[in-house]
XYZ file of C-alpha atoms in Angstrom:
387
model
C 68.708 122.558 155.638
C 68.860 119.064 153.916
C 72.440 120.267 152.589
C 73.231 116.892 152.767
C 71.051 115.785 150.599
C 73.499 116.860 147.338
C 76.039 113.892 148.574
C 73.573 111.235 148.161
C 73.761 108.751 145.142
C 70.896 109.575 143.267
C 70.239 106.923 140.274
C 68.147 110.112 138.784
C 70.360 110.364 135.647
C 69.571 107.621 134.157
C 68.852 106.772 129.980
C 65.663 106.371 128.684
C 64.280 103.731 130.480
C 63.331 100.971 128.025
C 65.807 98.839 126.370
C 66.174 97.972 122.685
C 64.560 94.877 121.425
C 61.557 93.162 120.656
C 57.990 91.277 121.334
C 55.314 89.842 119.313
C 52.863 90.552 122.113
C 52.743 94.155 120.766
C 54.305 95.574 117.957
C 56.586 98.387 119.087
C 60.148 98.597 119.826
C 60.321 98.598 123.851
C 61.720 102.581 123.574
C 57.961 103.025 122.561
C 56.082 101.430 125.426
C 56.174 104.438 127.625
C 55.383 106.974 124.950
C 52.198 104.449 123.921
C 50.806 104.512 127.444
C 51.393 107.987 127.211
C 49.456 108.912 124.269
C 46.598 106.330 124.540
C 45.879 105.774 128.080
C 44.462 107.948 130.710
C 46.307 108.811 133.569
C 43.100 108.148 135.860
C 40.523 106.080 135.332
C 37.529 104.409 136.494
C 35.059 107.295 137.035
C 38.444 108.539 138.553
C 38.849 106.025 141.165
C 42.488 104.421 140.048
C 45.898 105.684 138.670
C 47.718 104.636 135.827
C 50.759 102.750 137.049
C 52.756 101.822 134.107
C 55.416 104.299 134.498
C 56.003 103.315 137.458
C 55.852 99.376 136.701
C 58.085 99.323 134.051
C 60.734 101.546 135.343
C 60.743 99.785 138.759
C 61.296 96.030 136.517
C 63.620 98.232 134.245
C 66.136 99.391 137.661
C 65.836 95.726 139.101
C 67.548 95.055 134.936
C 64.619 93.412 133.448
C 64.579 91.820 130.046
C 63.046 93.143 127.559
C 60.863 90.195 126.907
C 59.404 91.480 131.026
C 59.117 94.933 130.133
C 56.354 93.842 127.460
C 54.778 91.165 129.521
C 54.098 94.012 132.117
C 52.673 96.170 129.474
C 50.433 93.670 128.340
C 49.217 92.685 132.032
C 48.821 96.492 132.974
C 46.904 97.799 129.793
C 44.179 95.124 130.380
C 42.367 97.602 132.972
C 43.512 100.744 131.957
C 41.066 103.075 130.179
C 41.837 105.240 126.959
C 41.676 108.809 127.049
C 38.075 110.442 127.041
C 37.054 113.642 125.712
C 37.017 116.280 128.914
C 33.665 116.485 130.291
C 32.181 119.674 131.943
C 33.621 119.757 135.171
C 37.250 121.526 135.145
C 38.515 119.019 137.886
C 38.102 115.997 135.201
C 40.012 117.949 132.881
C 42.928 115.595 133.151
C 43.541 116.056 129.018
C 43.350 119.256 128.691
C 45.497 119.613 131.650
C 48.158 117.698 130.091
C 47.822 119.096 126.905
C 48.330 122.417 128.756
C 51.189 121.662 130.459
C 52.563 120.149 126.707
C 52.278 123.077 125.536
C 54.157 124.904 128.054
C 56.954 122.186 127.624
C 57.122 123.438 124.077
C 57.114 126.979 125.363
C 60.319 126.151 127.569
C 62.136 124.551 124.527
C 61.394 121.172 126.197
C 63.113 121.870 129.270
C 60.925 119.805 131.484
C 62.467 120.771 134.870
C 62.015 124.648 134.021
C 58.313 123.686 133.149
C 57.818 121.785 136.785
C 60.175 124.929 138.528
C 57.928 127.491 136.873
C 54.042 125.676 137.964
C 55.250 123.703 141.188
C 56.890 126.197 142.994
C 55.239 129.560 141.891
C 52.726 131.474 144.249
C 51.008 132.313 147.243
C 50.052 128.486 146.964
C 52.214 126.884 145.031
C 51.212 123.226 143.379
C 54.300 121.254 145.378
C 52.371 121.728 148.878
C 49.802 119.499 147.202
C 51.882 116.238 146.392
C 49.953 114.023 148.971
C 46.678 114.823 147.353
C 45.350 111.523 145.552
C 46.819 109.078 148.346
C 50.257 110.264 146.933
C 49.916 109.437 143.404
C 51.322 112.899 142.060
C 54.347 112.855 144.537
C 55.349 109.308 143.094
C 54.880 110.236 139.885
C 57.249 113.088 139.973
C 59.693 110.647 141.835
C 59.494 108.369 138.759
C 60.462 111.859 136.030
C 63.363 112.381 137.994
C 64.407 108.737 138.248
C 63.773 108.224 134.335
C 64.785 111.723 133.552
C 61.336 111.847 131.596
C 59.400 114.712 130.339
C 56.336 113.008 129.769
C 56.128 111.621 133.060
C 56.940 115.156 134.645
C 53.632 116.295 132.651
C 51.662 113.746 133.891
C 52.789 114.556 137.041
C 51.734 118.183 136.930
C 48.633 116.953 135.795
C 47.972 114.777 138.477
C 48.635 117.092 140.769
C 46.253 119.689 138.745
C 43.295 117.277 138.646
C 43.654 115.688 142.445
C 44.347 119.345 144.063
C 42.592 119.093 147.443
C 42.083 121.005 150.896
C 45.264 118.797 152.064
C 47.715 121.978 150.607
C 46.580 124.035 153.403
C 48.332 122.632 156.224
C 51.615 123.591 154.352
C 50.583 127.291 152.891
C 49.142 128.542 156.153
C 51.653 128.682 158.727
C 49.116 128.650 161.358
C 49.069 125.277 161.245
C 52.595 124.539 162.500
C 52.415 124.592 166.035
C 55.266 124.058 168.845
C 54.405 120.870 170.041
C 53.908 120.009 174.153
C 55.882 116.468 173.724
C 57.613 116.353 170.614
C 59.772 113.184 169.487
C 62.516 113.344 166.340
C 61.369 109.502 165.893
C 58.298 109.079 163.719
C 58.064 105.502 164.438
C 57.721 106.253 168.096
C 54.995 108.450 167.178
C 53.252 106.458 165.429
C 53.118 103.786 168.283
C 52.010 106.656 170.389
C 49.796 107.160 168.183
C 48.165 103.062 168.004
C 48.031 103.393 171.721
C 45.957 106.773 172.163
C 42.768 106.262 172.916
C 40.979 109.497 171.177
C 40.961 107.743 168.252
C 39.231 104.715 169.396
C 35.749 103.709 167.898
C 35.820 106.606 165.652
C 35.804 104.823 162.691
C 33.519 101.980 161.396
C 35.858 100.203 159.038
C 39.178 100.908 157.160
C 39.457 103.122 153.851
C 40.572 106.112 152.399
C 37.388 107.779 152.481
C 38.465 107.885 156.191
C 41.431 110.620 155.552
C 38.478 113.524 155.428
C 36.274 112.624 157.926
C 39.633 112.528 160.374
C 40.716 115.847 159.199
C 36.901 117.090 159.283
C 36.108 115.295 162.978
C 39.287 115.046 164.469
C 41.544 117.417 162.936
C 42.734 118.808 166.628
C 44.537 115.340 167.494
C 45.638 114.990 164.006
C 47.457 117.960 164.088
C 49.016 117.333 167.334
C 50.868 114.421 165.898
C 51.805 116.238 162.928
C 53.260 118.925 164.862
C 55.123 116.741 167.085
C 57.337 115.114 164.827
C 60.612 117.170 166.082
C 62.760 117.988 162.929
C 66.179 118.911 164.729
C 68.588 116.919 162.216
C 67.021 117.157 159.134
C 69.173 114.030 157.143
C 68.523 112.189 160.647
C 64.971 112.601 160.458
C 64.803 111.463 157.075
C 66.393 108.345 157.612
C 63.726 107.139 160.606
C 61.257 108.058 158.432
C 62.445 106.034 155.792
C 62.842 103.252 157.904
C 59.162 104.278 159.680
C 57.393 103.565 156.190
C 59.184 100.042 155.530
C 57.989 99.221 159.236
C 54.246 100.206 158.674
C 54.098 97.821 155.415
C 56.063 95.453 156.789
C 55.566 94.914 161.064
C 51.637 95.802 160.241
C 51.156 92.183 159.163
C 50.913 89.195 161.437
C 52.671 86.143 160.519
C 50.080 83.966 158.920
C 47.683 87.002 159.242
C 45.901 89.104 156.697
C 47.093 90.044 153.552
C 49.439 93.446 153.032
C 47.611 96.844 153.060
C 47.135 98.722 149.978
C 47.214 101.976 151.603
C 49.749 101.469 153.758
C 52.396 100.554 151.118
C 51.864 104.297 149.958
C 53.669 105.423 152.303
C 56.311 103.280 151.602
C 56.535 104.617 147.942
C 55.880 108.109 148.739
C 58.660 108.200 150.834
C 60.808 106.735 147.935
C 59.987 109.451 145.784
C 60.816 112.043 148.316
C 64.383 110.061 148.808
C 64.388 111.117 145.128
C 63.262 114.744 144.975
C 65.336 116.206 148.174
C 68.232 116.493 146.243
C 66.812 118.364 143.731
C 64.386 120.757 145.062
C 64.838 124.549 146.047
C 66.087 123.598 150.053
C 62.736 125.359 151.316
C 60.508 123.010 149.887
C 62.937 120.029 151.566
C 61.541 120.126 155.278
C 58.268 120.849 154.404
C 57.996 118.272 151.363
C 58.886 115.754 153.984
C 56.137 117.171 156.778
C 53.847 116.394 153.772
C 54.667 113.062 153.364
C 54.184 113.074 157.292
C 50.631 114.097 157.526
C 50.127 111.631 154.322
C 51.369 109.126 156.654
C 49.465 109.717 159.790
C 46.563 110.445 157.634
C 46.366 106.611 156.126
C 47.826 105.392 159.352
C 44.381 106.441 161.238
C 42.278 105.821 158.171
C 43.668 101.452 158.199
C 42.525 101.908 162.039
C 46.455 101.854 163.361
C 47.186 98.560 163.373
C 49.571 97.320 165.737
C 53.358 97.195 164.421
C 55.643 94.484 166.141
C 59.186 95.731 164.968
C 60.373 91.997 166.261
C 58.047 90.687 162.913
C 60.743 92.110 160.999
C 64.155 91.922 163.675
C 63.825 88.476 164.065
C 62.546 87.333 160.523
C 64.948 84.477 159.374
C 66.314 85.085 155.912
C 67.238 81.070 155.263
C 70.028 82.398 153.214
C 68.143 85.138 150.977
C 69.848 88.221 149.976
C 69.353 90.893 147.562
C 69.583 89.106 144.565
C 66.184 86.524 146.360
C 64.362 89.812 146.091
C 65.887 90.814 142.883
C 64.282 87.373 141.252
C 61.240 87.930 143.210
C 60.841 91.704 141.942
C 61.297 90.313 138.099
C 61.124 86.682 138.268
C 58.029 85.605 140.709
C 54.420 85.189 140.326
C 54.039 88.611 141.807
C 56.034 90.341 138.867
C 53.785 91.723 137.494
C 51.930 93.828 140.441
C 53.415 97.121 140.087
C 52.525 97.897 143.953
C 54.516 94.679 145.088
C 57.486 95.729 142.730
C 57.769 99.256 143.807
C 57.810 97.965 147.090
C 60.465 96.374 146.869
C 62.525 98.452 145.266
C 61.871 101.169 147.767
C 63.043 99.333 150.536
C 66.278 98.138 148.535
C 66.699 101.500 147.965
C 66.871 102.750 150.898
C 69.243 100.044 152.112
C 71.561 101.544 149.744
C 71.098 104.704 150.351
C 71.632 104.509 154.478
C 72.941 101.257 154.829
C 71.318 98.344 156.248
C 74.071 97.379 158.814
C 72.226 95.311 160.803
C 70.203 94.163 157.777
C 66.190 95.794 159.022
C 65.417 96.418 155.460
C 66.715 93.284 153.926
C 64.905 91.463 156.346
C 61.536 93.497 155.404
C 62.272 92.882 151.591
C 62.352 89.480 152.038
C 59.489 88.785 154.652
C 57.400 90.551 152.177
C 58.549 89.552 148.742
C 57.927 85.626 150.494
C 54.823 85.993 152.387
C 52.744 88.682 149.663
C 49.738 87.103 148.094
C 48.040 90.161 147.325
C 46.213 93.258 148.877
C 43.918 94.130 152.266
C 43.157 96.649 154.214
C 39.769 97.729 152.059
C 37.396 97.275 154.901
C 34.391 95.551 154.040
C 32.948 97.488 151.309
């Protein structure tokens, strides 16, 4: 299954990432930056809370052809709140160092063959570490979208360890078969699902306010319905599937938002970028892991869907949005050039959607018409509830 996949143009071989040149700001040649974030800053911070997103900042401006003179600014910007590396404390799950220095070592081991290092601890055992992905809202599953896409081996650690540190209960609905359940009224359209889902009314008044804290008390409480979503998704045409669900996670960023209503949702534009990186990763994964890599990013999604309270999504927001003119190259300048440049969420974003454009087409111009509804109407991030 996913055969398909191999046809696809994949920007995954690319160069090193970071151009020549050079900045005042900080005194490295732009080659560097990646390798300094590397070595000095932690990969999670604030007692654990947040995830480093340089990586994926900087490559994102780098693929939309950034200067140089960019690439540093966003260093700059982003190293202002990230955190250095600590010494590991005493519990093994904030071993995030010593996990990377681990899996380091087992890079050296495999004569720095970073993809043998990721084939050997993602896909090994009863359990293996790539059912897992979704844990940490996501974070390890884009991260390992961004090694491929730079071809980098010190992203591909990080990723490991990311996936090492976050490992959660999530991995069982992938290793335990049980789970997987014929479904009673199955759909092959997520986004039909997911409407399904805003309109069912088990799920009302079950939750006091929006947040990711939400995800386990819906899989703890209300598991049962969860599950009968997750099963229902129909997966007849695999490459089919793929591309509604691509289209699905541009429509929950994008037709979530009112005109002149509140501002973008954080958590919601995850499952934009998650989806990217499993556009990325399908083509290069053992074909078992394809359809169940993307039932991952499936639960992911219904799991943050329910947890932002399903808000309504009016496809017409984005159908009937007016582009004045705007292309590609509006949202190119807006990715690199606007006041927004510098928010590695609101990059990636748009990237994601202009990559799936290319990658399926965008005949009657849906995802161009997202791009640019977001990329004019962002001014920053909702969807935290009230706390």
């Amino acid at each position: 299954m996913f055969s398909s996949f191999l046809s696809f143009s994949n920007p995954f071989q690319l160069p090193r990432f970071l151009s020549s040149g050079n900045s005042a700001a900080i005194n490295v040649d732009p080659v560097e930056v990646h390798d300094l974030n590397h070595e000095i800053n932690a990969i999670v911070y604030h007692h654990l809370q947040f995830h480093n997103h340089m990586s994926h900042i900087l490559g994102s401006a780098y693929l939309f052809e950034a200067e140089p003179d960019h690439l540093h600014n966003i260093y700059n910007e982003e190293s202002k709140e990230l955190e250095p590396w600590q010494d590991s404390p005493g519990e093994v799950s904030m071993y995030q160092r010593a996990y990377l220095h681990f899996f380091e070592d087992q890079l050296v081991n495999h004569g720095y063959n970073w993809r043998k290092v990721l084939e050997e601890y993602l896909t090994t055992g009863k359990e293996p570490l790539i059912n897992n992905l979704i844990s940490g809202l996501g974070h390890p599953l884009i991260h390992l979208g961004y090694a491929y896409e730079l071809s980098s081996k010190e992203l591909a650690m990080e990723a490991l360890t990311m996936v090492a540190t976050s490992y959660n209960h999530m991995h069982k609905y992938l290793d335990d078969p049980s789970y997987t359940k014929p479904s009673l009224n199955p759909s092959r359209s997520p986004l039909e699902l997911l409407c399904r889902l805003q309109k069912d009314s088990r799920f009302n008044g079950v939750l006091d306010d929006q947040g990711p804290d939400n995800i386990a008390l819906i899989l703890q409480n209300h598991e049962e319905v969860m599950l009968e979503y997750w099963n229902s998704w129909h997966i007849e045409s695999p490459t089919e599937e793929f591309k509604a669900s691509q289209k699905a996670a541009a429509t929950l960023l994008v037709a979530s938002r009112t005109t002149g209503g509140a501002p973008y949702d954080f958590f919601l534009v995850h499952i934009l970028t998650t989806s990217h990186a499993v556009r990325i990763l399908l083509p290069l994964l053992p074909p078992k892991y394809h359809v169940p890599l993307v039932r991952q990013w499936w639960l992911l999604t219904l799991s943050v869907y329910i947890a932002q309270l399903r808000p309504e999504l009016i496809l017409s927001s984005v159908t009937d949005f007016d582009l004045k003119d705007r292309d590609w190259a509006w949202v190119n300048k807006q990715a690199i050039g606007s006041k927004h440049a510098l928010d590695a969420h609101y990059v990636k974003a748009l990237r994601a959607m202009k990559s799936a454009a290319h990658t399926w087409g965008d005949d009657d111009g849906f995802y161009l018409k997202a791009a640019v509804r977001f990329g004019y109407e962002f001014d920053g991030w909702g969807g935290f509830g009230r706390g």
